[in-house]
PDB file of C-alpha atoms in Angstrom:
ATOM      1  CA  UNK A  23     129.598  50.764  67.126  1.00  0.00           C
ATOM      2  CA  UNK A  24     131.086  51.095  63.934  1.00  0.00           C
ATOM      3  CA  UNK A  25     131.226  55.224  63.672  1.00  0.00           C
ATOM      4  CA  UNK A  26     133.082  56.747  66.566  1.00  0.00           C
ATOM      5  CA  UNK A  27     132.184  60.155  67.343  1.00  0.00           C
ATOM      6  CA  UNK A  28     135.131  61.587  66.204  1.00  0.00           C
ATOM      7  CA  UNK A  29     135.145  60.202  62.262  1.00  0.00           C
ATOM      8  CA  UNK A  30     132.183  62.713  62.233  1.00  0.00           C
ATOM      9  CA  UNK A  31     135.024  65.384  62.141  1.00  0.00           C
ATOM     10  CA  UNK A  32     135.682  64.452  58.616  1.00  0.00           C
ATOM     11  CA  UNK A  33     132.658  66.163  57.497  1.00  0.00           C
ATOM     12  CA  UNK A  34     131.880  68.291  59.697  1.00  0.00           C
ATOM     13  CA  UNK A  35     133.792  70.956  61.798  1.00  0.00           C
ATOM     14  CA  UNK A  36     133.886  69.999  65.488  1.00  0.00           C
ATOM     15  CA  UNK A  37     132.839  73.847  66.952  1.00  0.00           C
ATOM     16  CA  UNK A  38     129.624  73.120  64.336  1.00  0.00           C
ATOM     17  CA  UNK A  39     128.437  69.926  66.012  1.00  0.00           C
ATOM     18  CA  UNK A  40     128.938  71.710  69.625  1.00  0.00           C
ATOM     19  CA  UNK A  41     126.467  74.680  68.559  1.00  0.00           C
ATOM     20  CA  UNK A  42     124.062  72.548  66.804  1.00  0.00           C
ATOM     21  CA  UNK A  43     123.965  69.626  69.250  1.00  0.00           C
ATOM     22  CA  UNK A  44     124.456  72.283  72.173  1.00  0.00           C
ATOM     23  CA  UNK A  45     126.926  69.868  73.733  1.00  0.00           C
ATOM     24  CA  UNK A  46     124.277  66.749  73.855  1.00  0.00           C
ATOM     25  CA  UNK A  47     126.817  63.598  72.619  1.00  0.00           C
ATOM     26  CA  UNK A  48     123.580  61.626  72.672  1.00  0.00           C
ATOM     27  CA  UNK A  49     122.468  63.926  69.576  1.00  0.00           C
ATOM     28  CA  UNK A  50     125.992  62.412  67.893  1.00  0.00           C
ATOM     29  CA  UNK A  51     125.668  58.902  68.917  1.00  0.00           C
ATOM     30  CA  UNK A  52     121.627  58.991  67.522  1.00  0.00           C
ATOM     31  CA  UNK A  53     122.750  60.241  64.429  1.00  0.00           C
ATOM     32  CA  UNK A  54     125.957  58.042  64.188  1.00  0.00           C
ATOM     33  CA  UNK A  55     123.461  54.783  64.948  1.00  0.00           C
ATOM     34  CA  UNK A  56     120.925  56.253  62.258  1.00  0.00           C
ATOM     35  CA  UNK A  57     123.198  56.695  59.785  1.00  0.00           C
ATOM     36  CA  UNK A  58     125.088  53.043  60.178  1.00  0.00           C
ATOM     37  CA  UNK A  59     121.490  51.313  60.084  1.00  0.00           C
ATOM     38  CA  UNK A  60     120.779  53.335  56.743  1.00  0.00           C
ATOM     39  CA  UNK A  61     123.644  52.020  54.996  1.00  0.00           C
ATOM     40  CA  UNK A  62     123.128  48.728  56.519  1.00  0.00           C
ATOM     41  CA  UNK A  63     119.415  48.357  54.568  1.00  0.00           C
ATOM     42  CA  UNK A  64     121.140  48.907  51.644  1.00  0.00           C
ATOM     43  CA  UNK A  65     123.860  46.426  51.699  1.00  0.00           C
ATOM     44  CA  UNK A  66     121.702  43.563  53.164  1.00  0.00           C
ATOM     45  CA  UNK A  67     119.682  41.758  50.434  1.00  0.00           C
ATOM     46  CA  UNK A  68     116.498  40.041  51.182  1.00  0.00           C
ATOM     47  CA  UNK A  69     117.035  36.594  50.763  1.00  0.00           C
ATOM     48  CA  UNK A  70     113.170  35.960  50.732  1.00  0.00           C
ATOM     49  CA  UNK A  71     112.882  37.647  47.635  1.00  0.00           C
ATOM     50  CA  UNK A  72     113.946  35.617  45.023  1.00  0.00           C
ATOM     51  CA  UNK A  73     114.720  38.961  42.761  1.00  0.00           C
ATOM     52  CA  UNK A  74     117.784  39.082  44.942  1.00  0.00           C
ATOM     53  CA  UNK A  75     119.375  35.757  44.039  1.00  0.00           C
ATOM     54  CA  UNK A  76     120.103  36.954  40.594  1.00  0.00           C
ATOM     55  CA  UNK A  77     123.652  36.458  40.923  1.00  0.00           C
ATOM     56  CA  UNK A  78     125.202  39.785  42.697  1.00  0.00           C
ATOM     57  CA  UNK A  79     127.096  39.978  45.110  1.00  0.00           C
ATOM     58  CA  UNK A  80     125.967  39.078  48.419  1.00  0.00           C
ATOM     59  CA  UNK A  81     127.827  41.456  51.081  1.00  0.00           C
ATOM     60  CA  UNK A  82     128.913  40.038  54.372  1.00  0.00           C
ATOM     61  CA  UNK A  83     126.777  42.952  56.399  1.00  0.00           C
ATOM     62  CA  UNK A  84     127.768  41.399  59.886  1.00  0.00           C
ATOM     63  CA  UNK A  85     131.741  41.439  59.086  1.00  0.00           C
ATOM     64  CA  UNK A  86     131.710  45.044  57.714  1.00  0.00           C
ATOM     65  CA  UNK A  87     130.129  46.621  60.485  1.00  0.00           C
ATOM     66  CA  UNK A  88     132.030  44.463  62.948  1.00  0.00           C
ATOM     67  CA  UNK A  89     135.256  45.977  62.079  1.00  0.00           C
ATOM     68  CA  UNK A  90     136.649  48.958  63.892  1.00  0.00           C
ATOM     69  CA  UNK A  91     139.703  51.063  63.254  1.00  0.00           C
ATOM     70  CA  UNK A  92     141.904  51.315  60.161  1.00  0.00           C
ATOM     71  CA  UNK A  93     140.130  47.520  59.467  1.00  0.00           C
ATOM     72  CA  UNK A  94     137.009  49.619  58.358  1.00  0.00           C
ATOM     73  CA  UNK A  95     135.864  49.855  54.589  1.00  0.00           C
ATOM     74  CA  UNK A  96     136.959  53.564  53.890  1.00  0.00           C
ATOM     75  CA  UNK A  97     135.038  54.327  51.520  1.00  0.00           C
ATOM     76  CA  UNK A  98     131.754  52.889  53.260  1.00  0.00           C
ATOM     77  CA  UNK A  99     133.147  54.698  56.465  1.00  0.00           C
ATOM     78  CA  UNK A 100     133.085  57.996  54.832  1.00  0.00           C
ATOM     79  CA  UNK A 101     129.286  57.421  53.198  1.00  0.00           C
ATOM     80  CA  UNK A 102     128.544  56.655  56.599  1.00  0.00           C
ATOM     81  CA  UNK A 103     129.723  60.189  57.776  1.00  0.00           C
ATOM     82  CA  UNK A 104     128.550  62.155  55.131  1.00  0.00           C
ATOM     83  CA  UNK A 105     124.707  60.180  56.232  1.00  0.00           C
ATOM     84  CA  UNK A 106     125.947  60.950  59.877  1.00  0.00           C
ATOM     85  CA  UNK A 107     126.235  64.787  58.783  1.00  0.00           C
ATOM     86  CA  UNK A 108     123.077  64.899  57.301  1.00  0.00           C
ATOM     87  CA  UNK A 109     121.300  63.918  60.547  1.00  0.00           C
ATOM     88  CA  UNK A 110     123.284  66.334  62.516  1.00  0.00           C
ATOM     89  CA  UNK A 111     122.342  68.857  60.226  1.00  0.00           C
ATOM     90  CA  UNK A 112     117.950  68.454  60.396  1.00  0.00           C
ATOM     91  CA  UNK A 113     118.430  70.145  63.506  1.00  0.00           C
ATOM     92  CA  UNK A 114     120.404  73.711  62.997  1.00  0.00           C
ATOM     93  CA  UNK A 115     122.224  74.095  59.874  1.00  0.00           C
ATOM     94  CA  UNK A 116     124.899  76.470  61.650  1.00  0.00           C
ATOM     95  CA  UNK A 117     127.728  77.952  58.991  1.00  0.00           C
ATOM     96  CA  UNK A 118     127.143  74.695  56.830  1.00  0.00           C
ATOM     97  CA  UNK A 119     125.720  74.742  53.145  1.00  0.00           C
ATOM     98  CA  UNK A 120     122.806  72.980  52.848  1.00  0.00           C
ATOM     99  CA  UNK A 121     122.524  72.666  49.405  1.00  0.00           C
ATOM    100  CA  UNK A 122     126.016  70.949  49.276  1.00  0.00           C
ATOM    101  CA  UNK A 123     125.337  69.054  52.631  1.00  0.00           C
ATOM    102  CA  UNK A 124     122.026  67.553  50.570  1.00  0.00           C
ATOM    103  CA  UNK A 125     123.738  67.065  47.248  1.00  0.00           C
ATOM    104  CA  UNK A 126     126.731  65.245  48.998  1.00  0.00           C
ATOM    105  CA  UNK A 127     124.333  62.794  50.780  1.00  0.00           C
ATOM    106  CA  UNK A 128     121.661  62.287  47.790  1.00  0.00           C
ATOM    107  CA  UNK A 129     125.198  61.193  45.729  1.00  0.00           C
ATOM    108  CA  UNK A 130     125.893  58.753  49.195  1.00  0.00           C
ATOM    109  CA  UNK A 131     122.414  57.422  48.836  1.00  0.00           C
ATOM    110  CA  UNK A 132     122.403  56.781  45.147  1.00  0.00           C
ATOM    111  CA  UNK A 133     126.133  55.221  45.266  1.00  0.00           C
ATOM    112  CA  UNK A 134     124.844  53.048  48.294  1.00  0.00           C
ATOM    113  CA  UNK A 135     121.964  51.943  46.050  1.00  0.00           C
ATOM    114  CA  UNK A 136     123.965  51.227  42.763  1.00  0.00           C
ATOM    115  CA  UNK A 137     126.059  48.915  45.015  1.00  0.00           C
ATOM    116  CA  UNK A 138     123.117  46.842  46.950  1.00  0.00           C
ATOM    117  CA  UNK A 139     121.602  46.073  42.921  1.00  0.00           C
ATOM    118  CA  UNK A 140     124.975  45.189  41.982  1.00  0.00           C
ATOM    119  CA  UNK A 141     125.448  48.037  39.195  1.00  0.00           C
ATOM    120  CA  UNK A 142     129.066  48.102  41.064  1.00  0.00           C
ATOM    121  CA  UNK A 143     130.872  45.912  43.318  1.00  0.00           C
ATOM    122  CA  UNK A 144     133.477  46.389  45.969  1.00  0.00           C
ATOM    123  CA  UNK A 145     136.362  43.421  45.947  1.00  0.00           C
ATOM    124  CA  UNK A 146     137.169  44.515  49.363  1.00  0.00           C
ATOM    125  CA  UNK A 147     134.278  43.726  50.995  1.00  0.00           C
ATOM    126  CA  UNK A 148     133.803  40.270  52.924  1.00  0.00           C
ATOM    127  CA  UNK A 149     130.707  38.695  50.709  1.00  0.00           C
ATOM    128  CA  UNK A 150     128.795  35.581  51.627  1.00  0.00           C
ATOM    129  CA  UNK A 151     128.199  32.598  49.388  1.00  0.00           C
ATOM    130  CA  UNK A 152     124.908  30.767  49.304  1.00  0.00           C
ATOM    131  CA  UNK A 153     125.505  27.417  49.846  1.00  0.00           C
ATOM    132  CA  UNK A 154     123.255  25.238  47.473  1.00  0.00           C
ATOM    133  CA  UNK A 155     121.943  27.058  44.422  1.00  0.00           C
ATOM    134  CA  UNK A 156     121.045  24.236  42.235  1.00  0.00           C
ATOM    135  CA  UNK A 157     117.529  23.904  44.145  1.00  0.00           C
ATOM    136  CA  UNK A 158     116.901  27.440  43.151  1.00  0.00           C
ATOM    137  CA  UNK A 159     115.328  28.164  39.624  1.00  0.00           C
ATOM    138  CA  UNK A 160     115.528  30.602  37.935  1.00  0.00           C
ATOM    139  CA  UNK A 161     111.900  31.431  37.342  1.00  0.00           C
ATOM    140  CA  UNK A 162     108.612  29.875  38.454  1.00  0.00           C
ATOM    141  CA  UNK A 163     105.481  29.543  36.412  1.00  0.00           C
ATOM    142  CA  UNK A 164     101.990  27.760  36.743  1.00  0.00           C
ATOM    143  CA  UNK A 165      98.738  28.834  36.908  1.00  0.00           C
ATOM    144  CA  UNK A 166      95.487  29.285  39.481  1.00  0.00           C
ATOM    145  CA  UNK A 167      93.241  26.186  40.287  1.00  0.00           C
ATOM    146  CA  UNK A 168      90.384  26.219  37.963  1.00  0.00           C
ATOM    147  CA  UNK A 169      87.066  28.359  39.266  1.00  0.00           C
ATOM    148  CA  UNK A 170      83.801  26.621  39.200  1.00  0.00           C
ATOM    149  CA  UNK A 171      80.300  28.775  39.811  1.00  0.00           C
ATOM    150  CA  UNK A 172      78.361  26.606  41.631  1.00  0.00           C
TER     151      UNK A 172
END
């Protein structure tokens, strides 16, 4: 798994996750899983749709997630948590601001999306190239076989 339970103390204190989850680590790990698929559907492109072959980046989803340890992304580490958080949270709110716990992951969301349409790019992480490109156009066009009443 690439969140651990304990990067989840970087958002949140550990004494909150006890009272909220009432000691349940399956409550963590559910919300840890939930919030590492979310991020993944925004980093992985659909390669069926040719909208996403307009030349940004195409992120190496497999190798980021794969990583564990200091060899983690930080930054996409800590949008994971702050997603994590927000999971935690839809069940008991205890001693935690929800107006800053909500504005904290709508600004995780909208960062995750600006990177998946390429309005910013990360160097850092591993991308993948597409092999052959020169069969792909850049457009297609034509038109609908001709309708006859009969």
């Amino acid at each position: 798994m690439f969140l651990q339970p304990d990067d989840l103390g970087q958002a949140i204190y550990g004494y909150q996750v006890q009272e909220i989850t009432e000691g349940d680590e399956g409550i963590v790990l559910q919300a840890l899983a939930a919030a590492e698929e979310e991020t993944r559907s925004y980093l992985e492109n659909n390669v069926n749709k040719m909208g996403s072959l307009d030349g940004r980046l195409l992120y190496d989803v497999a190798a980021i997630f794969s990583a564990t340890g200091n060899d983690r992304h930080a930054l996409i580490v800590q949008h994971c948590i702050t997603i994590a958080k927000w999971h935690v949270i839809q069940l008991s709110n205890m001693d935690i601001l929800y107006e800053q716990a909500k504005d904290r992951y709508d600004r995780a969301i909208s960062w995750l999306k600006s990177l998946s349409r390429g309005e910013i790019t990360l160097s850092s992480l591993p991308t993948i190239s597409l092999e052959d490109n020169s069969t792909l156009l850049p457009f297609s066009s034509g038109s609908r076989l001709k309708f006859n009443h009969e």
